[in-house]
Amino acid sequence: QVQLVESGGGLVQAGGSLRLSCTASGSIFRVNVMGWYRQAPGNQRELVARIFSGTTNYADFVKGRFTISRDNAKNTLYLQMNSLKFEDTAVYYCYAYTGTTYWGQGTQVTVSS
């Protein structure tokens, strides 16, 4: 079992920045992949970024603006979000994959235009 707790969401103006954090506990040693999805109202959940074995992948719509990183000593995953746009407004979910996918509770990011 892996437990995930996100923080760092909030309200920001377009062009601003936020940093999301996701702290993991439990069977951390089993985690192969960690990442972030987001879901806007009326839309399906979509992958934002993921990290595994030091390799990072990003959705095209965040490349150059968002950076995913992982601090293994703190069991924490981060998502640095810069140059935020109105369309980045969504609930952001942290996930961890061990063969089973675990999800955090989500954190709301609202970008005002």
CSV table of C-alpha atoms in Angstrom, one decimal:
chain,number,residue,atom,x,y,z
A,1,GLN,CA,0.0,0.0,0.0
A,2,VAL,CA,1.1,3.5,-0.8
A,3,GLN,CA,-0.5,6.6,0.6
A,4,LEU,CA,-0.2,9.9,-1.3
A,5,VAL,CA,-1.0,13.4,0.0
A,6,GLU,CA,-0.9,16.4,-2.3
A,7,SER,CA,-0.5,20.1,-1.4
A,8,GLY,CA,0.3,23.4,-3.0
A,9,GLY,CA,-2.7,24.1,-5.1
A,10,GLY,CA,-4.5,27.4,-5.1
A,11,LEU,CA,-5.6,30.4,-7.0
A,12,VAL,CA,-3.1,32.2,-9.3
A,13,GLN,CA,-3.2,34.8,-12.1
A,14,ALA,CA,-2.4,33.8,-15.6
A,15,GLY,CA,1.4,33.9,-16.1
A,16,GLY,CA,2.0,33.0,-12.5
A,17,SER,CA,3.6,30.0,-10.9
A,18,LEU,CA,2.7,27.3,-8.4
A,19,ARG,CA,4.5,24.3,-7.0
A,20,LEU,CA,2.6,21.1,-6.2
A,21,SER,CA,4.0,18.6,-3.7
A,22,CYS,CA,3.0,15.0,-3.2
A,23,THR,CA,4.3,13.2,-0.1
A,24,ALA,CA,4.3,9.4,-0.2
A,25,SER,CA,4.2,6.9,2.6
A,26,GLY,CA,3.9,3.1,2.9
A,27,SER,CA,5.6,0.7,0.6
A,28,ILE,CA,7.7,3.4,-1.1
A,29,PHE,CA,10.4,0.9,-2.2
A,30,ARG,CA,7.9,-0.7,-4.6
A,31,VAL,CA,7.2,2.6,-6.5
A,32,ASN,CA,8.4,2.4,-10.1
A,33,VAL,CA,6.7,5.4,-11.6
A,34,MET,CA,5.3,8.6,-10.1
A,35,GLY,CA,3.5,11.4,-11.8
A,36,TRP,CA,0.7,13.9,-12.1
A,37,TYR,CA,-2.6,13.8,-13.9
A,38,ARG,CA,-5.2,16.5,-14.0
A,39,GLN,CA,-9.0,16.7,-14.6
A,40,ALA,CA,-10.9,19.8,-15.6
A,41,PRO,CA,-14.7,19.9,-15.2
A,42,GLY,CA,-16.4,17.9,-18.0
A,43,ASN,CA,-13.1,16.5,-19.2
A,44,GLN,CA,-11.3,13.2,-18.8
A,45,ARG,CA,-8.3,12.8,-16.5
A,46,GLU,CA,-5.2,13.4,-18.6
A,47,LEU,CA,-1.5,12.8,-17.9
A,48,VAL,CA,0.5,15.9,-17.2
A,49,ALA,CA,4.0,14.5,-16.4
A,50,ARG,CA,5.7,11.4,-15.0
A,51,ILE,CA,9.1,10.4,-13.8
A,52,PHE,CA,10.7,6.9,-13.6
A,53,SER,CA,14.4,5.9,-13.2
A,54,GLY,CA,15.4,9.5,-13.6
A,55,THR,CA,13.5,9.8,-16.9
A,56,THR,CA,10.8,12.4,-17.3
A,57,ASN,CA,7.9,12.6,-19.7
A,58,TYR,CA,5.6,15.6,-20.3
A,59,ALA,CA,2.4,16.2,-22.1
A,60,ASP,CA,2.8,18.5,-25.1
A,61,PHE,CA,0.6,21.1,-23.5
A,62,VAL,CA,3.0,21.6,-20.5
A,63,LYS,CA,6.4,21.2,-22.1
A,64,GLY,CA,8.7,24.1,-21.4
A,65,ARG,CA,6.4,25.3,-18.6
A,66,PHE,CA,6.1,22.5,-16.0
A,67,THR,CA,8.9,20.6,-14.4
A,68,ILE,CA,8.5,17.3,-12.5
A,69,SER,CA,11.0,16.2,-9.9
A,70,ARG,CA,11.4,13.7,-7.1
A,71,ASP,CA,13.2,14.0,-3.8
A,72,ASN,CA,13.7,10.4,-2.7
A,73,ALA,CA,15.1,11.4,0.7
A,74,LYS,CA,11.8,13.2,1.5
A,75,ASN,CA,9.6,10.7,-0.4
A,76,THR,CA,8.2,13.7,-2.2
A,77,LEU,CA,7.2,14.4,-5.7
A,78,TYR,CA,7.0,17.9,-7.1
A,79,LEU,CA,5.4,19.7,-10.0
A,80,GLN,CA,6.8,23.2,-10.6
A,81,MET,CA,4.2,25.0,-12.8
A,82,ASN,CA,5.3,28.2,-14.5
A,83,SER,CA,3.6,30.5,-17.1
A,84,LEU,CA,0.2,29.2,-16.0
A,85,LYS,CA,-2.7,29.5,-18.4
A,86,PHE,CA,-6.4,29.7,-17.7
A,87,GLU,CA,-6.7,26.2,-19.4
A,88,ASP,CA,-4.4,24.7,-16.7
A,89,THR,CA,-7.3,25.1,-14.3
A,90,ALA,CA,-8.1,21.6,-13.0
A,91,VAL,CA,-7.8,19.2,-10.1
A,92,TYR,CA,-4.3,17.8,-10.1
A,93,TYR,CA,-3.8,14.2,-8.9
A,94,CYS,CA,-0.5,12.6,-7.9
A,95,TYR,CA,-0.1,8.9,-8.7
A,96,ALA,CA,2.3,6.1,-7.9
A,97,TYR,CA,2.6,2.9,-9.8
A,98,THR,CA,4.0,-0.3,-8.2
A,99,GLY,CA,2.1,-2.8,-10.4
A,100,THR,CA,-1.0,-1.2,-8.8
A,101,THR,CA,-1.8,2.4,-9.3
A,102,TYR,CA,-2.3,4.6,-6.2
A,103,TRP,CA,-3.9,8.1,-6.2
A,104,GLY,CA,-3.8,11.1,-4.0
A,105,GLN,CA,-6.9,13.0,-3.1
A,106,GLY,CA,-6.3,15.8,-5.6
A,107,THR,CA,-5.5,19.5,-5.2
A,108,GLN,CA,-7.3,22.3,-7.0
A,109,VAL,CA,-5.4,24.7,-9.2
A,110,THR,CA,-7.4,27.7,-10.5
A,111,VAL,CA,-5.8,30.1,-12.9
A,112,SER,CA,-7.6,33.4,-13.4
A,113,SER,CA,-7.4,35.1,-16.7
